[in-house]
Amino acid sequence: MYSPISLCSQNTVPPRAQLAVRPLALAVHMLAAGIAFAAPWVQAAEKTEQTETGSSLTLAPIAVTETAVRERSAVTEDTNSYTTAAARTATPLSMSLRETPQSVSVVTQQRIQDQDLHTILDVVNNATGVSVNRYETSRAQFNARGFELNSLMIDGVPTLYEQPWSSGEIFSSLAMYDRVEVVRGANGLMTGAGDPSASINMVRKRASSTDLKGSLELSAGSWDTYGVEADVASKLNEEGTIRGRLVAESNEGDTWIDMNSNKRQTVYGTMDIDLTPDTTLWFGLSRQESNADSPMWGGLPVWYADGGRTNWSRSKSTSAKWSKWDTTYETYFVNLDHTFANDWQVNLSYNRGERTGDSSLLYLSGNPGRNGSSGMFSFPATYKTETTQDDYAIRFNGPFKLLGREHDLAFGYVDSKQKFDADSLDAQTGFDGVADFDAYNGNFAEPVWGPRTDYGYSETRQKGLYAATRLNVTDDLKVILGARESWYEKTSDDVFSEVSKVDVDHELTPYAGIVYDLTDNLSAYASYTEIFLPQSVRDSSGQTLDPIIGESTELGLKGEYFDGRLNASAAIFQIKQDNLGQNTGQLIDPSNPVGGFAYEASEGATSKGFELEVSGELATNWNASVGYTQFTAEDANGDDVNTLYPTKLLRTFTTYRLPGAFNKLTIGGGVNWQDSIYTYATNPAGNSEKIQQDAYALVNLMARYEITENLSAQVNANNVTDQKYFDIFDAYGALTYGAPRSITASAKYRF
């Protein structure tokens, strides 16, 4: 018997005590504590910086650098825009999308609202060049350009991401984020370890308003789903040097799958404190809680026992009524920004993440007989997981002069530590299977659970020193050079394997790019980037193989029009993976089979393709985002690899506010299309058979009416043609159907 979830981890430690925290109260107390802490600093600053003007006092002007202006303009809320002025996801330098020699997409606050996006999963389903493969209801895999996407960042600082236990991350609420940036290709300069696919950077909302402002939104939709979201920001002292923001969200309801329901709650509080005109302290906390009742664990069977293909209703489930998957995700962060007199800046940051998971699950396997002629096997299990992560970072950036011209430089240090523990309760009963799956409705007796046992453990440490510079060779020619030196160490163990340790020292990751302005609006660029991925397999001498190296080469054109309100890009790319460990079929030590097989480094997969993207304002009151990706991914022998990742993707969405007498109405819609995906699995006859989902398109529509200046009503309809489609869980050759047609209505009040 085996578990459908596998992990390489080490003996679990005793679970730490759970924090009994009331998130709203904690947020309020943190805001109050911040005010108390900062008050003496702010008052002292005001005394030194204020100048007397009659009976009133006026703060001395705050020094604002070009970089600071650009980063403030990168904020997307209240811009009504589908693009942004700057991004720091590809390099530590703050550059516009046109100045960045890589493919970068930004899902702005306006687009989040227009498309009614709620989670990171929603973003990946709609952003250019990235896709999702759903394992089942609570887990999914992100992909880009033919490779797995496992690089997540928050405010530009990488956070480690374990996909086998990823239900907490993929359903992270967007309520606390201003925008989501996606850079495609290798991104080792910023993330260190990972695959050469893409990186996702989630940028938090800031407490920047000196006036009381906010919003309240109510929503209701298909399958009895209901939601409420509140967002309030204001200054907290008369001068506006202390500002706070509080965001709260709650969503709950059923899904299209029988018995399955979800409830999600988010609380986010943050403060900005101007300690001096040049120094800002900003910090906050968040708590996200997700509760899934009767989630599926594994997908639906592809074949009946007689070899015929199944055709399940999209509501069919393998779950039990007692099943659950509950997760929490708490973060605490603090940042200090300071601008020096020479326009140099320093940023210090610390992020603490605490994730917990509590699941009781039922896995059904095998090929059922029609009308109960044969049954399915059952495997119940329960898991408790705890993950803690601490991220430390410091970054310096600023201008310097060389050969009579001004250039930009950024350098810094990142240190991430992650500890993961998993326990399980072994089922004493519940292995009798399901006799008639056609008639199965979730009535499966909950097992008798045995004592808690260690399931898996891992400890990961990643450190990195990086530097990047942009050399303004001429007014039209810019050269970007950078490098990162990384240290990576991971120790892991689980019930299925021996203790393993991966140790990588002084891994050098280069970055090079060139941008040439062809006209005032159009640039040509080229870039070369790398990323590394440690591997634990060993060669014939017992030595661990060097890390897998991912290399990205990209050529393209970028345009910026209408004073930056519209961005367009066209790119061709090639990605290679080398040093991939291949099993030789020979034991490392023939006298000791436990030592395992020897591996040798070889050339890996190659992905080649192109991308097109337009995002922003096409005309007054007309926003659009259109992206198309096409590639081929092959191994060293020329065979297709990662065939569950679509090789052609179209992502479109547009809105238009009607003119004249109808100007209170905004209408919009889009199409998400992908080509076919497939894999091979063993059928009931014992033969390999192809499982394929043909190409399909999902059509989404929206309409919003401005009832008053402050109040609006919106309707979103997704998959309006009711397209039936599925994702494939490759590990088990099982299916998970996507959502049918759904409608959501919402009302939003702004003040």
Short mmCIF file of N, CA and C in Angstrom, two decimals, residues 326-463:
data_model
loop_
_atom_site.label_atom_id
_atom_site.label_comp_id
_atom_site.label_asym_id
_atom_site.label_seq_id
_atom_site.Cartn_x
_atom_site.Cartn_y
_atom_site.Cartn_z
N ASP A 326 -7.89 21.34 5.46
CA ASP A 326 -7.86 22.68 6.04
C ASP A 326 -6.42 23.20 6.06
N THR A 327 -6.24 24.44 5.66
CA THR A 327 -4.91 25.05 5.65
C THR A 327 -4.98 26.44 6.25
N THR A 328 -3.88 26.86 6.85
CA THR A 328 -3.70 28.24 7.28
C THR A 328 -2.35 28.72 6.78
N TYR A 329 -2.26 30.01 6.52
CA TYR A 329 -1.04 30.61 6.04
C TYR A 329 -0.91 31.99 6.69
N GLU A 330 0.03 32.10 7.63
CA GLU A 330 0.25 33.36 8.33
C GLU A 330 1.59 33.95 7.91
N THR A 331 1.62 35.24 7.69
CA THR A 331 2.87 35.92 7.36
C THR A 331 3.04 37.14 8.25
N TYR A 332 4.28 37.43 8.56
CA TYR A 332 4.67 38.62 9.31
C TYR A 332 5.86 39.23 8.57
N PHE A 333 5.84 40.51 8.33
CA PHE A 333 6.91 41.12 7.56
C PHE A 333 7.21 42.52 8.06
N VAL A 334 8.45 42.92 7.86
CA VAL A 334 8.88 44.27 8.19
C VAL A 334 9.92 44.71 7.17
N ASN A 335 9.81 45.94 6.70
CA ASN A 335 10.72 46.50 5.72
C ASN A 335 11.18 47.89 6.17
N LEU A 336 12.42 48.22 5.85
CA LEU A 336 12.94 49.56 6.10
C LEU A 336 13.54 50.08 4.80
N ASP A 337 13.01 51.20 4.31
CA ASP A 337 13.52 51.85 3.11
C ASP A 337 14.17 53.18 3.48
N HIS A 338 15.36 53.41 2.97
CA HIS A 338 16.05 54.68 3.23
C HIS A 338 16.71 55.17 1.95
N THR A 339 16.57 56.46 1.68
CA THR A 339 17.20 57.10 0.54
C THR A 339 18.31 58.02 1.04
N PHE A 340 19.51 57.80 0.55
CA PHE A 340 20.65 58.62 0.93
C PHE A 340 20.68 59.90 0.11
N ALA A 341 21.55 60.81 0.51
CA ALA A 341 21.63 62.11 -0.16
C ALA A 341 22.11 61.99 -1.59
N ASN A 342 22.85 60.91 -1.91
CA ASN A 342 23.37 60.72 -3.26
C ASN A 342 22.41 59.92 -4.15
N ASP A 343 21.14 59.80 -3.75
CA ASP A 343 20.09 59.09 -4.47
C ASP A 343 20.22 57.58 -4.39
N TRP A 344 21.14 57.09 -3.59
CA TRP A 344 21.19 55.66 -3.36
C TRP A 344 20.12 55.26 -2.36
N GLN A 345 19.65 54.04 -2.49
CA GLN A 345 18.62 53.52 -1.61
C GLN A 345 19.06 52.20 -0.99
N VAL A 346 18.54 51.94 0.19
CA VAL A 346 18.75 50.65 0.83
C VAL A 346 17.40 50.13 1.30
N ASN A 347 17.18 48.84 1.12
CA ASN A 347 15.98 48.18 1.60
C ASN A 347 16.38 46.98 2.43
N LEU A 348 15.89 46.91 3.65
CA LEU A 348 16.06 45.75 4.51
C LEU A 348 14.70 45.13 4.73
N SER A 349 14.62 43.81 4.62
CA SER A 349 13.33 43.16 4.77
C SER A 349 13.47 41.84 5.52
N TYR A 350 12.42 41.51 6.24
CA TYR A 350 12.30 40.22 6.90
C TYR A 350 10.87 39.73 6.72
N ASN A 351 10.73 38.48 6.29
CA ASN A 351 9.44 37.85 6.13
C ASN A 351 9.41 36.54 6.89
N ARG A 352 8.34 36.32 7.61
CA ARG A 352 8.12 35.08 8.33
C ARG A 352 6.82 34.45 7.82
N GLY A 353 6.89 33.22 7.35
CA GLY A 353 5.71 32.52 6.89
C GLY A 353 5.49 31.25 7.69
N GLU A 354 4.26 31.01 8.10
CA GLU A 354 3.89 29.81 8.84
C GLU A 354 2.67 29.18 8.18
N ARG A 355 2.85 27.98 7.67
CA ARG A 355 1.77 27.26 7.00
C ARG A 355 1.45 25.99 7.77
N THR A 356 0.17 25.68 7.90
CA THR A 356 -0.26 24.43 8.51
C THR A 356 -1.30 23.78 7.61
N GLY A 357 -1.33 22.47 7.61
CA GLY A 357 -2.33 21.72 6.88
C GLY A 357 -2.86 20.58 7.72
N ASP A 358 -4.15 20.35 7.64
CA ASP A 358 -4.80 19.28 8.40
C ASP A 358 -5.79 18.62 7.45
N SER A 359 -5.48 17.40 7.03
CA SER A 359 -6.30 16.74 6.02
C SER A 359 -6.68 15.33 6.45
N SER A 360 -7.89 14.95 6.13
CA SER A 360 -8.39 13.58 6.25
C SER A 360 -8.96 13.22 4.89
N LEU A 361 -8.38 12.24 4.21
CA LEU A 361 -8.63 12.05 2.79
C LEU A 361 -8.91 10.59 2.46
N LEU A 362 -9.60 10.39 1.34
CA LEU A 362 -9.89 9.06 0.84
C LEU A 362 -9.44 8.99 -0.61
N TYR A 363 -8.60 7.99 -0.90
CA TYR A 363 -8.12 7.77 -2.26
C TYR A 363 -8.73 6.49 -2.80
N LEU A 364 -9.41 6.59 -3.95
CA LEU A 364 -9.98 5.43 -4.63
C LEU A 364 -9.19 5.17 -5.90
N SER A 365 -8.80 3.93 -6.11
CA SER A 365 -8.00 3.57 -7.27
C SER A 365 -8.57 2.33 -7.93
N GLY A 366 -8.10 2.09 -9.15
CA GLY A 366 -8.56 0.94 -9.90
C GLY A 366 -9.58 1.31 -10.95
N ASN A 367 -10.06 0.30 -11.65
CA ASN A 367 -11.03 0.48 -12.73
C ASN A 367 -12.35 -0.17 -12.32
N PRO A 368 -13.38 0.63 -12.09
CA PRO A 368 -14.64 0.07 -11.62
C PRO A 368 -15.37 -0.69 -12.73
N GLY A 369 -16.14 -1.66 -12.34
CA GLY A 369 -17.01 -2.36 -13.29
C GLY A 369 -18.29 -1.58 -13.50
N ARG A 370 -18.86 -1.74 -14.68
CA ARG A 370 -20.12 -1.05 -14.96
C ARG A 370 -21.22 -1.62 -14.08
N ASN A 371 -22.03 -0.70 -13.55
CA ASN A 371 -23.19 -1.08 -12.73
C ASN A 371 -22.81 -1.97 -11.55
N GLY A 372 -21.61 -1.73 -11.00
CA GLY A 372 -21.22 -2.44 -9.80
C GLY A 372 -20.71 -3.84 -10.02
N SER A 373 -20.34 -4.18 -11.25
CA SER A 373 -19.86 -5.53 -11.52
C SER A 373 -18.49 -5.79 -10.89
N SER A 374 -17.72 -4.77 -10.61
CA SER A 374 -16.48 -4.88 -9.84
C SER A 374 -16.20 -3.55 -9.17
N GLY A 375 -15.41 -3.59 -8.09
CA GLY A 375 -15.24 -2.41 -7.27
C GLY A 375 -13.92 -1.69 -7.47
N MET A 376 -13.71 -0.68 -6.62
CA MET A 376 -12.47 0.09 -6.60
C MET A 376 -11.80 -0.09 -5.24
N PHE A 377 -10.48 0.01 -5.23
CA PHE A 377 -9.72 -0.08 -3.99
C PHE A 377 -9.79 1.24 -3.24
N SER A 378 -9.63 1.17 -1.93
CA SER A 378 -9.68 2.37 -1.10
C SER A 378 -8.43 2.49 -0.24
N PHE A 379 -8.01 3.72 -0.03
CA PHE A 379 -6.88 4.00 0.84
C PHE A 379 -7.15 5.31 1.57
N PRO A 380 -7.57 5.25 2.82
CA PRO A 380 -7.78 6.46 3.61
C PRO A 380 -6.49 6.88 4.31
N ALA A 381 -6.34 8.17 4.54
CA ALA A 381 -5.15 8.67 5.23
C ALA A 381 -5.44 10.04 5.79
N THR A 382 -4.68 10.43 6.78
CA THR A 382 -4.78 11.76 7.33
C THR A 382 -3.38 12.30 7.57
N TYR A 383 -3.18 13.59 7.34
CA TYR A 383 -1.88 14.22 7.45
C TYR A 383 -2.00 15.55 8.18
N LYS A 384 -1.00 15.85 8.97
CA LYS A 384 -0.83 17.18 9.55
C LYS A 384 0.55 17.68 9.12
N THR A 385 0.58 18.87 8.54
CA THR A 385 1.83 19.44 8.05
C THR A 385 2.07 20.80 8.67
N GLU A 386 3.34 21.11 8.88
CA GLU A 386 3.75 22.42 9.38
C GLU A 386 4.97 22.88 8.60
N THR A 387 4.90 24.08 8.10
CA THR A 387 6.02 24.67 7.37
C THR A 387 6.30 26.05 7.94
N THR A 388 7.54 26.30 8.29
CA THR A 388 7.95 27.64 8.71
C THR A 388 9.06 28.11 7.80
N GLN A 389 9.01 29.36 7.47
CA GLN A 389 10.02 29.92 6.59
C GLN A 389 10.39 31.32 7.03
N ASP A 390 11.69 31.59 7.06
CA ASP A 390 12.21 32.91 7.39
C ASP A 390 13.05 33.40 6.22
N ASP A 391 12.71 34.58 5.73
CA ASP A 391 13.43 35.18 4.60
C ASP A 391 14.02 36.52 5.03
N TYR A 392 15.34 36.65 4.87
CA TYR A 392 16.04 37.89 5.17
C TYR A 392 16.63 38.44 3.88
N ALA A 393 16.55 39.74 3.69
CA ALA A 393 17.09 40.32 2.46
C ALA A 393 17.55 41.75 2.72
N ILE A 394 18.61 42.13 2.03
CA ILE A 394 19.08 43.51 2.02
C ILE A 394 19.47 43.84 0.58
N ARG A 395 19.06 45.02 0.14
CA ARG A 395 19.34 45.44 -1.24
C ARG A 395 19.77 46.90 -1.25
N PHE A 396 20.87 47.19 -1.97
CA PHE A 396 21.31 48.54 -2.24
C PHE A 396 21.14 48.81 -3.73
N ASN A 397 20.68 49.97 -4.08
CA ASN A 397 20.59 50.33 -5.49
C ASN A 397 20.72 51.84 -5.63
N GLY A 398 21.31 52.24 -6.75
CA GLY A 398 21.47 53.66 -6.99
C GLY A 398 22.29 53.93 -8.24
N PRO A 399 22.49 55.21 -8.55
CA PRO A 399 23.24 55.58 -9.75
C PRO A 399 24.74 55.72 -9.47
N PHE A 400 25.53 55.59 -10.51
CA PHE A 400 26.94 55.91 -10.44
C PHE A 400 27.39 56.43 -11.81
N LYS A 401 28.51 57.16 -11.81
CA LYS A 401 29.00 57.74 -13.05
C LYS A 401 30.27 57.04 -13.49
N LEU A 402 30.35 56.79 -14.79
CA LEU A 402 31.51 56.15 -15.39
C LEU A 402 31.64 56.64 -16.82
N LEU A 403 32.84 57.12 -17.15
CA LEU A 403 33.14 57.61 -18.50
C LEU A 403 32.17 58.69 -18.94
N GLY A 404 31.84 59.54 -18.00
CA GLY A 404 31.00 60.68 -18.32
C GLY A 404 29.52 60.40 -18.44
N ARG A 405 29.07 59.17 -18.12
CA ARG A 405 27.64 58.84 -18.22
C ARG A 405 27.17 58.25 -16.89
N GLU A 406 25.88 58.38 -16.64
CA GLU A 406 25.29 57.85 -15.41
C GLU A 406 24.70 56.48 -15.67
N HIS A 407 24.97 55.56 -14.73
CA HIS A 407 24.52 54.18 -14.84
C HIS A 407 23.81 53.77 -13.55
N ASP A 408 23.28 52.56 -13.51
CA ASP A 408 22.55 52.05 -12.35
C ASP A 408 23.21 50.78 -11.84
N LEU A 409 23.19 50.61 -10.52
CA LEU A 409 23.78 49.44 -9.88
C LEU A 409 22.88 48.98 -8.75
N ALA A 410 22.74 47.68 -8.60
CA ALA A 410 22.01 47.09 -7.48
C ALA A 410 22.75 45.85 -7.02
N PHE A 411 22.83 45.67 -5.72
CA PHE A 411 23.43 44.46 -5.17
C PHE A 411 22.80 44.16 -3.82
N GLY A 412 22.89 42.89 -3.41
CA GLY A 412 22.25 42.54 -2.16
C GLY A 412 22.51 41.11 -1.75
N TYR A 413 21.83 40.71 -0.68
CA TYR A 413 22.00 39.40 -0.07
C TYR A 413 20.62 38.89 0.35
N VAL A 414 20.34 37.60 0.09
CA VAL A 414 19.09 36.96 0.46
C VAL A 414 19.41 35.67 1.20
N ASP A 415 18.69 35.42 2.29
CA ASP A 415 18.89 34.22 3.10
C ASP A 415 17.51 33.66 3.44
N SER A 416 17.23 32.43 2.99
CA SER A 416 15.95 31.79 3.23
C SER A 416 16.15 30.46 3.96
N LYS A 417 15.33 30.25 4.99
CA LYS A 417 15.36 29.01 5.75
C LYS A 417 13.94 28.46 5.82
N GLN A 418 13.80 27.17 5.50
CA GLN A 418 12.49 26.54 5.56
C GLN A 418 12.59 25.21 6.30
N LYS A 419 11.65 24.98 7.21
CA LYS A 419 11.52 23.71 7.90
C LYS A 419 10.12 23.16 7.63
N PHE A 420 10.09 21.88 7.28
CA PHE A 420 8.84 21.22 6.96
C PHE A 420 8.70 19.94 7.75
N ASP A 421 7.53 19.72 8.33
CA ASP A 421 7.23 18.51 9.08
C ASP A 421 5.88 17.96 8.64
N ALA A 422 5.78 16.67 8.54
CA ALA A 422 4.51 16.02 8.23
C ALA A 422 4.33 14.80 9.13
N ASP A 423 3.17 14.70 9.74
CA ASP A 423 2.77 13.53 10.52
C ASP A 423 1.57 12.89 9.85
N SER A 424 1.33 11.64 10.14
CA SER A 424 0.17 10.95 9.61
C SER A 424 -0.45 10.07 10.69
N LEU A 425 -1.73 9.79 10.52
CA LEU A 425 -2.43 8.81 11.33
C LEU A 425 -2.75 7.62 10.44
N ASP A 426 -2.21 6.48 10.76
CA ASP A 426 -2.46 5.29 9.97
C ASP A 426 -3.88 4.79 10.19
N ALA A 427 -4.56 4.52 9.09
CA ALA A 427 -5.92 3.98 9.17
C ALA A 427 -5.87 2.51 9.60
N GLN A 428 -6.73 2.15 10.55
CA GLN A 428 -6.84 0.77 11.00
C GLN A 428 -7.93 0.03 10.23
N THR A 429 -8.87 0.77 9.67
CA THR A 429 -9.95 0.21 8.86
C THR A 429 -10.10 1.08 7.60
N GLY A 430 -11.04 0.73 6.75
CA GLY A 430 -11.32 1.55 5.58
C GLY A 430 -10.68 1.08 4.30
N PHE A 431 -10.21 -0.17 4.26
CA PHE A 431 -9.54 -0.71 3.08
C PHE A 431 -10.42 -1.70 2.31
N ASP A 432 -11.72 -1.67 2.57
CA ASP A 432 -12.63 -2.63 1.93
C ASP A 432 -13.03 -2.21 0.52
N GLY A 433 -12.71 -0.99 0.13
CA GLY A 433 -13.02 -0.54 -1.22
C GLY A 433 -14.46 -0.06 -1.38
N VAL A 434 -14.81 0.26 -2.63
CA VAL A 434 -16.16 0.68 -3.00
C VAL A 434 -16.67 -0.29 -4.05
N ALA A 435 -17.76 -1.01 -3.72
CA ALA A 435 -18.25 -2.08 -4.58
C ALA A 435 -18.86 -1.56 -5.88
N ASP A 436 -19.61 -0.47 -5.80
CA ASP A 436 -20.31 0.06 -6.97
C ASP A 436 -20.02 1.55 -7.07
N PHE A 437 -18.99 1.91 -7.85
CA PHE A 437 -18.61 3.31 -7.94
C PHE A 437 -19.64 4.12 -8.73
N ASP A 438 -20.35 3.50 -9.68
CA ASP A 438 -21.39 4.21 -10.42
C ASP A 438 -22.42 4.81 -9.47
N ALA A 439 -22.73 4.09 -8.41
CA ALA A 439 -23.74 4.55 -7.46
C ALA A 439 -23.13 5.23 -6.24
N TYR A 440 -21.83 5.36 -6.19
CA TYR A 440 -21.16 5.91 -5.01
C TYR A 440 -21.53 7.38 -4.80
N ASN A 441 -21.89 7.73 -3.56
CA ASN A 441 -22.31 9.09 -3.23
C ASN A 441 -21.60 9.66 -2.01
N GLY A 442 -20.44 9.09 -1.67
CA GLY A 442 -19.68 9.61 -0.54
C GLY A 442 -19.94 8.93 0.78
N ASN A 443 -20.87 7.96 0.80
CA ASN A 443 -21.17 7.24 2.04
C ASN A 443 -20.11 6.16 2.27
N PHE A 444 -19.00 6.57 2.80
CA PHE A 444 -17.90 5.68 3.13
C PHE A 444 -17.59 5.90 4.60
N ALA A 445 -17.67 4.83 5.38
CA ALA A 445 -17.47 4.96 6.82
C ALA A 445 -16.09 5.51 7.15
N GLU A 446 -16.04 6.47 8.05
CA GLU A 446 -14.74 7.01 8.44
C GLU A 446 -13.93 5.95 9.17
N PRO A 447 -12.66 5.79 8.81
CA PRO A 447 -11.85 4.74 9.41
C PRO A 447 -11.60 4.99 10.90
N VAL A 448 -11.18 3.93 11.55
CA VAL A 448 -10.61 4.04 12.89
C VAL A 448 -9.14 4.41 12.70
N TRP A 449 -8.74 5.55 13.25
CA TRP A 449 -7.37 6.04 13.06
C TRP A 449 -6.47 5.55 14.17
N GLY A 450 -5.26 5.17 13.79
CA GLY A 450 -4.27 4.72 14.76
C GLY A 450 -3.48 5.89 15.33
N PRO A 451 -2.40 5.61 16.03
CA PRO A 451 -1.59 6.67 16.63
C PRO A 451 -0.86 7.49 15.58
N ARG A 452 -0.51 8.70 15.95
CA ARG A 452 0.22 9.59 15.05
C ARG A 452 1.65 9.10 14.87
N THR A 453 2.12 9.11 13.63
CA THR A 453 3.48 8.69 13.31
C THR A 453 4.16 9.73 12.43
N ASP A 454 5.48 9.70 12.44
CA ASP A 454 6.26 10.59 11.59
C ASP A 454 6.09 10.18 10.13
N TYR A 455 5.87 11.14 9.27
CA TYR A 455 5.73 10.86 7.85
C TYR A 455 6.90 11.43 7.03
N GLY A 456 7.28 12.66 7.28
CA GLY A 456 8.36 13.25 6.51
C GLY A 456 8.88 14.51 7.15
N TYR A 457 10.07 14.87 6.76
CA TYR A 457 10.72 16.05 7.32
C TYR A 457 11.72 16.58 6.30
N SER A 458 11.87 17.90 6.24
CA SER A 458 12.92 18.48 5.41
C SER A 458 13.34 19.83 5.99
N GLU A 459 14.58 20.16 5.73
CA GLU A 459 15.15 21.45 6.10
C GLU A 459 15.90 21.98 4.89
N THR A 460 15.57 23.19 4.48
CA THR A 460 16.18 23.79 3.30
C THR A 460 16.75 25.15 3.67
N ARG A 461 17.97 25.40 3.24
CA ARG A 461 18.62 26.69 3.46
C ARG A 461 19.18 27.16 2.11
N GLN A 462 18.83 28.35 1.73
CA GLN A 462 19.36 28.92 0.50
C GLN A 462 19.83 30.35 0.76
N LYS A 463 21.08 30.63 0.37
CA LYS A 463 21.65 31.96 0.52
C LYS A 463 22.14 32.42 -0.85
#
